[in-house]
Short mmCIF file of C-alpha atoms in Angstrom, two decimals:
data_model
loop_
_atom_site.label_atom_id
_atom_site.label_comp_id
_atom_site.label_asym_id
_atom_site.label_seq_id
_atom_site.Cartn_x
_atom_site.Cartn_y
_atom_site.Cartn_z
CA MET A 165 -39.12 84.84 -73.07
CA ASP A 166 -40.47 81.37 -72.32
CA LEU A 167 -42.50 81.33 -75.52
CA ALA A 168 -39.53 82.63 -77.54
CA THR A 169 -37.29 79.90 -76.11
CA VAL A 170 -39.83 77.19 -76.94
CA LEU A 171 -40.24 78.58 -80.45
CA ILE A 172 -36.47 78.56 -81.06
CA VAL A 173 -36.19 74.98 -79.78
CA GLU A 174 -39.06 73.85 -82.01
CA ILE A 175 -37.53 75.57 -85.04
CA PHE A 176 -34.21 73.80 -84.48
CA TYR A 177 -36.08 70.54 -83.95
CA SER A 178 -38.02 70.97 -87.20
CA ILE A 179 -34.77 71.66 -89.07
CA ALA A 180 -33.13 68.63 -87.45
CA VAL A 181 -35.99 66.32 -88.45
CA LEU A 182 -35.75 67.43 -92.08
CA VAL A 183 -31.99 66.85 -92.03
CA VAL A 184 -32.37 63.39 -90.52
CA ILE A 185 -35.13 62.16 -92.85
CA SER A 186 -33.41 63.61 -95.94
CA ALA A 187 -29.77 62.63 -95.35
CA GLY A 188 -30.08 59.14 -96.85
CA LEU A 189 -31.92 60.45 -99.89
CA ALA A 190 -29.33 63.21 -100.30
CA VAL A 191 -26.64 60.54 -100.63
CA VAL A 192 -28.59 58.23 -102.96
CA PHE A 193 -30.22 60.87 -105.14
CA GLY A 194 -27.77 63.75 -104.72
CA MET A 195 -24.68 61.66 -105.44
CA MET A 196 -25.92 58.70 -107.46
CA ARG A 197 -28.92 60.28 -109.22
CA VAL A 198 -31.03 57.27 -108.24
CA ILE A 199 -34.66 58.18 -107.51
CA ASN A 200 -35.43 55.84 -104.63
CA LEU A 201 -39.19 55.95 -104.07
CA ALA A 202 -38.75 53.29 -101.36
CA HIS A 203 -36.87 55.76 -99.15
CA GLY A 204 -39.86 56.09 -96.83
CA GLU A 205 -40.17 52.32 -96.57
CA PHE A 206 -36.48 52.07 -95.69
CA MET A 207 -37.24 54.48 -92.84
CA MET A 208 -40.22 52.35 -91.86
CA ALA A 209 -37.96 49.27 -91.78
CA GLY A 210 -35.54 51.15 -89.53
CA GLY A 211 -38.38 51.99 -87.17
CA TYR A 212 -39.55 48.39 -86.96
CA ALA A 213 -35.96 47.17 -86.51
CA THR A 214 -35.61 49.53 -83.55
CA ILE A 215 -38.89 48.43 -81.96
CA VAL A 216 -38.11 44.73 -82.38
CA ALA A 217 -34.61 45.20 -80.95
CA VAL A 218 -35.89 47.15 -77.94
CA ASN A 219 -38.59 44.54 -77.25
CA ALA A 220 -35.84 41.90 -77.42
CA GLY A 221 -34.01 43.64 -74.58
CA ILE A 222 -31.42 45.63 -76.52
CA ASN A 223 -30.63 49.12 -75.23
CA ILE A 224 -32.74 51.69 -77.06
CA TYR A 225 -29.75 53.82 -78.09
CA VAL A 226 -27.97 50.77 -79.50
CA ALA A 227 -31.16 49.83 -81.32
CA MET A 228 -31.60 53.29 -82.84
CA LEU A 229 -28.01 54.15 -83.66
CA ILE A 230 -26.56 50.74 -84.59
CA VAL A 231 -29.19 48.05 -85.19
CA ALA A 232 -31.56 50.10 -87.36
CA PRO A 233 -28.88 51.53 -89.71
CA LEU A 234 -27.16 48.15 -90.01
CA VAL A 235 -30.38 46.22 -90.79
CA VAL A 236 -31.62 48.72 -93.37
CA GLY A 237 -28.12 49.11 -94.82
CA LEU A 238 -28.01 45.37 -95.45
CA ILE A 239 -31.48 45.52 -97.02
CA GLY A 240 -30.24 48.32 -99.27
CA LEU A 241 -27.15 46.29 -100.14
CA VAL A 242 -29.27 43.34 -101.27
CA VAL A 243 -31.56 45.64 -103.26
CA GLU A 244 -28.62 47.33 -104.96
CA ARG A 245 -27.00 44.04 -105.92
CA LEU A 246 -30.20 42.45 -107.21
CA VAL A 247 -32.02 45.41 -108.78
CA ILE A 248 -30.56 48.90 -108.71
CA ARG A 249 -27.14 48.13 -110.19
CA HIS A 250 -28.80 47.05 -113.42
CA LEU A 251 -30.64 50.38 -113.75
CA TYR A 252 -28.00 53.08 -113.25
CA GLY A 253 -28.55 55.95 -115.66
CA ARG A 254 -32.18 54.96 -116.28
CA LEU A 255 -34.20 57.31 -114.05
CA VAL A 256 -37.66 56.14 -115.07
CA ASP A 257 -36.72 52.50 -114.60
CA THR A 258 -35.27 53.13 -111.14
CA MET A 259 -38.43 55.03 -110.18
CA LEU A 260 -40.64 52.12 -111.24
CA ALA A 261 -38.40 49.52 -109.60
CA SER A 262 -38.15 51.40 -106.30
CA TRP A 263 -41.89 52.08 -106.32
CA GLY A 264 -42.52 48.37 -106.73
CA LEU A 265 -40.04 47.71 -103.93
CA SER A 266 -41.93 50.10 -101.66
CA LEU A 267 -45.16 48.18 -102.26
CA VAL A 268 -43.41 44.88 -101.51
CA MET A 269 -41.95 46.25 -98.28
CA ILE A 270 -45.35 47.59 -97.18
CA GLY A 271 -46.92 44.20 -97.89
CA LEU A 272 -44.22 42.29 -96.01
CA ALA A 273 -44.45 44.65 -93.02
CA THR A 274 -48.23 44.22 -92.96
CA MET A 275 -47.89 40.42 -93.02
CA ILE A 276 -45.32 40.43 -90.23
CA PHE A 277 -46.48 43.24 -87.94
CA GLY A 278 -50.12 43.75 -88.94
CA ASN A 279 -51.94 47.05 -89.43
CA THR A 280 -52.00 48.00 -85.77
CA THR A 281 -50.02 50.99 -84.58
CA THR A 282 -46.96 50.13 -82.52
CA GLY A 283 -44.17 52.14 -80.97
CA ILE A 284 -41.78 52.70 -78.07
CA SER A 285 -41.47 55.43 -75.48
CA PRO A 286 -38.88 58.20 -75.86
CA PRO A 287 -35.85 57.52 -73.67
CA ILE A 288 -35.65 61.15 -72.51
CA ALA A 289 -38.42 62.70 -70.45
CA GLY A 290 -39.96 66.08 -71.18
CA PHE A 291 -39.50 69.14 -69.02
CA ALA A 292 -41.12 72.52 -68.49
CA ILE A 293 -39.93 75.89 -69.74
CA GLY A 294 -42.05 78.34 -67.83
CA GLY A 295 -45.62 77.38 -68.56
CA TYR A 296 -44.73 75.30 -71.61
CA GLN A 297 -43.87 71.62 -71.84
CA VAL A 298 -40.96 70.61 -74.10
CA ASN A 299 -40.11 67.09 -75.24
CA GLY A 300 -36.58 66.37 -74.02
CA TYR A 301 -36.05 63.86 -76.83
CA ASN A 302 -36.20 66.75 -79.30
CA PHE A 303 -32.80 67.93 -78.07
CA PHE A 304 -31.37 64.50 -78.79
CA ILE A 305 -32.66 64.70 -82.38
CA ILE A 306 -31.06 68.15 -82.76
CA VAL A 307 -27.69 66.91 -81.51
CA VAL A 308 -27.76 63.81 -83.72
CA ALA A 309 -28.64 65.89 -86.79
CA ALA A 310 -25.74 68.26 -86.13
CA LEU A 311 -23.30 65.38 -85.61
CA LEU A 312 -24.62 63.68 -88.73
CA LEU A 313 -23.91 66.74 -90.89
CA VAL A 314 -20.42 67.07 -89.43
CA ALA A 315 -19.71 63.37 -89.99
CA MET A 316 -20.97 63.48 -93.58
CA TYR A 317 -18.84 66.52 -94.35
CA ALA A 318 -15.76 65.01 -92.69
CA LEU A 319 -16.21 61.75 -94.63
CA LEU A 320 -16.83 63.32 -98.04
CA ALA A 321 -14.32 66.16 -97.78
CA GLY A 322 -11.63 64.80 -95.50
CA THR A 323 -11.13 61.15 -96.41
CA ARG A 324 -9.80 59.31 -99.42
CA ALA A 325 -12.95 57.18 -99.55
CA GLY A 326 -15.11 60.29 -99.76
CA LEU A 327 -12.95 61.75 -102.51
CA VAL A 328 -13.10 58.50 -104.49
CA ALA A 329 -16.89 58.34 -104.09
CA ARG A 330 -17.39 61.93 -105.26
CA GLY A 331 -14.99 61.45 -108.16
CA THR A 332 -16.69 58.24 -109.25
CA MET A 333 -20.10 59.89 -109.28
CA GLN A 334 -18.76 62.64 -111.54
CA ARG A 335 -16.53 60.58 -113.87
CA ALA A 336 -16.89 56.84 -113.46
CA ASP A 337 -14.67 56.19 -116.47
CA MET A 338 -11.83 58.22 -114.98
CA ALA A 339 -12.16 56.44 -111.63
CA ALA A 340 -12.01 53.09 -113.41
CA ALA A 341 -8.91 54.21 -115.31
CA LEU A 342 -7.27 55.03 -111.97
CA GLY A 343 -7.94 51.51 -110.69
CA TYR A 344 -11.13 52.04 -108.67
CA SER A 345 -14.18 49.90 -109.26
CA PRO A 346 -17.25 52.09 -109.94
CA ASP A 347 -19.50 49.10 -109.27
CA ARG A 348 -18.06 48.69 -105.78
CA VAL A 349 -18.26 52.44 -105.09
CA TYR A 350 -21.91 52.51 -106.13
CA MET A 351 -22.61 49.51 -103.89
CA VAL A 352 -21.00 51.08 -100.82
CA THR A 353 -22.65 54.45 -101.47
CA PHE A 354 -26.11 52.90 -101.73
CA PHE A 355 -25.43 50.93 -98.55
CA CYS A 356 -24.52 54.15 -96.72
CA GLY A 357 -27.57 55.98 -98.04
CA SER A 358 -29.84 53.12 -96.98
CA ALA A 359 -28.20 52.99 -93.55
CA LEU A 360 -28.89 56.71 -93.09
CA SER A 361 -32.55 56.07 -93.96
CA GLY A 362 -32.64 53.32 -91.33
CA LEU A 363 -31.05 55.66 -88.81
CA ALA A 364 -33.79 58.21 -89.49
CA GLY A 365 -36.48 55.61 -89.00
CA GLY A 366 -34.91 54.43 -85.77
CA LEU A 367 -34.56 57.95 -84.38
CA LEU A 368 -38.18 58.83 -85.15
CA ALA A 369 -39.64 55.54 -83.89
CA PRO A 370 -40.08 56.82 -80.29
CA LEU A 371 -41.94 59.90 -81.58
CA VAL A 372 -44.56 58.40 -83.88
CA GLY A 373 -46.87 55.43 -83.93
CA LEU A 374 -45.49 53.06 -86.53
CA VAL A 375 -47.64 51.34 -89.18
CA PRO A 376 -46.53 49.72 -92.47
CA THR A 377 -47.56 52.83 -94.43
CA THR A 378 -45.60 55.25 -92.23
CA GLY A 379 -43.00 55.82 -94.95
CA GLY A 380 -45.46 57.80 -97.04
CA THR A 381 -45.46 60.47 -94.34
CA TYR A 382 -41.80 61.33 -94.95
CA ILE A 383 -41.05 60.69 -98.62
CA ALA A 384 -42.51 63.96 -99.91
CA LYS A 385 -40.68 66.08 -97.35
CA ALA A 386 -37.41 64.28 -98.02
CA PHE A 387 -37.59 64.78 -101.79
CA ILE A 388 -38.66 68.41 -101.41
CA THR A 389 -35.73 69.10 -99.09
CA VAL A 390 -33.13 67.38 -101.28
CA ILE A 391 -34.34 68.80 -104.61
CA SER A 392 -34.73 72.32 -103.22
CA GLY A 393 -31.23 72.18 -101.79
CA GLY A 394 -29.66 71.73 -105.21
CA SER A 395 -26.52 69.94 -106.32
CA SER A 396 -24.42 70.52 -103.17
CA ILE A 397 -25.06 67.63 -100.80
CA ILE A 398 -24.23 69.03 -97.37
CA VAL A 399 -24.80 72.76 -97.90
CA GLY A 400 -27.91 72.14 -99.98
CA LEU A 401 -29.40 69.82 -97.38
CA LEU A 402 -28.70 72.22 -94.53
CA SER A 403 -29.91 75.35 -96.35
CA SER A 404 -33.19 73.86 -97.56
CA ALA A 405 -33.88 72.17 -94.22
CA THR A 406 -33.26 75.47 -92.43
CA LEU A 407 -35.59 77.40 -94.72
CA PHE A 408 -38.42 74.87 -94.65
CA GLY A 409 -38.06 74.15 -90.94
CA LEU A 410 -38.27 77.84 -90.16
CA VAL A 411 -41.31 78.40 -92.39
CA SER A 412 -43.10 75.31 -91.10
CA GLN A 413 -42.68 76.12 -87.42
CA LEU A 414 -43.52 79.81 -87.73
CA PHE A 415 -46.82 79.00 -89.43
CA THR A 416 -47.45 76.16 -86.99
CA PHE A 417 -47.13 78.53 -84.04
CA ALA A 418 -49.14 81.23 -85.77
CA ALA A 419 -51.98 78.94 -86.88
CA SER A 420 -51.83 75.13 -86.66
CA PRO A 421 -49.66 72.15 -87.67
CA VAL A 422 -51.76 71.64 -90.80
CA VAL A 423 -51.14 75.22 -91.90
CA GLY A 424 -47.45 74.69 -91.16
CA GLU A 425 -47.35 71.67 -93.49
CA VAL A 426 -49.15 73.59 -96.23
CA ALA A 427 -46.77 76.53 -95.79
CA LEU A 428 -43.79 74.20 -96.23
CA LEU A 429 -45.17 72.88 -99.52
CA VAL A 430 -46.00 76.37 -100.77
CA ALA A 431 -42.50 77.58 -99.85
CA ALA A 432 -41.01 74.66 -101.82
CA VAL A 433 -43.11 75.46 -104.91
CA VAL A 434 -42.16 79.14 -104.78
CA LEU A 435 -38.50 78.34 -104.21
CA LEU A 436 -38.28 75.93 -107.13
CA ARG A 437 -40.13 78.43 -109.35
CA LEU A 438 -37.60 81.14 -108.50
CA LEU A 439 -34.56 78.83 -108.27
CA PRO A 440 -35.13 75.85 -110.60
CA GLN A 441 -31.61 74.52 -109.86
CA GLY A 442 -32.17 74.70 -106.12
CA ILE A 443 -30.60 76.95 -103.52
CA THR A 444 -27.03 75.87 -104.22
CA GLY A 445 -27.60 76.21 -107.94
CA ARG A 446 -27.73 79.96 -107.36
CA PHE A 447 -25.86 80.38 -104.07
CA PHE A 448 -22.96 78.51 -102.44
CA ARG A 449 -21.75 77.19 -105.78
CA GLY A 450 -18.81 74.84 -105.59
CA ARG A 451 -19.51 73.99 -101.95
CA LEU A 452 -19.88 70.38 -100.84
#
């Protein structure tokens, strides 16, 4: 029973991590069709913002949940105004521009913080379940991921702003005819997606040692999760994260973390071979 409980907790934690690291990309790529290869570096910036804020005496929860999203959101706002807004509808160009941005951000982080690993301690202590030790901070990640999905759904489905954003992404010309500015909607949407990336980086900062190249650890998983989920933002994100989190943790417990990572990638390849349009391209059609 103790082992089963630990396994269930770790599965939920793995799902939650995939949701957190992919939420910002789901907004930027899923809604705007902008391939942001600097997504991992936005997360890295959120992690460094959290560490700097904590070292400056700011409460760690304020640093993770407010400072990191705000800082990275503002970075995303500047990037959108200076670069991305000129490249909408040009996928290859946005890929090249965001890739160049990722290199710039890695270089700047290296100049400012160096190549040494830095980090902060988790604010929640671990505890024992029988003969097994569980990280208490994992439960916080699970709760935040659940609240994040609920908040995203409530915003996109239950508010006028969410309806305008979804409508603009589908028919910008119609939104403009109704008096809404597509340019402003794109700007706000990219800001929100960037802020979610910063939130992910801030939440994961207490769990990993941070270096300027940390973003590369998450970008592949985030893209795999979003693309495999399909066109539906919330349902697609949740369904793919659940599938990959389950596969990854089962193989991790059965063999090792490396095998778990390989199993996740293999599951993604098989899924996209069987369902080229993603999970929600075949199931849950019409769901948000």
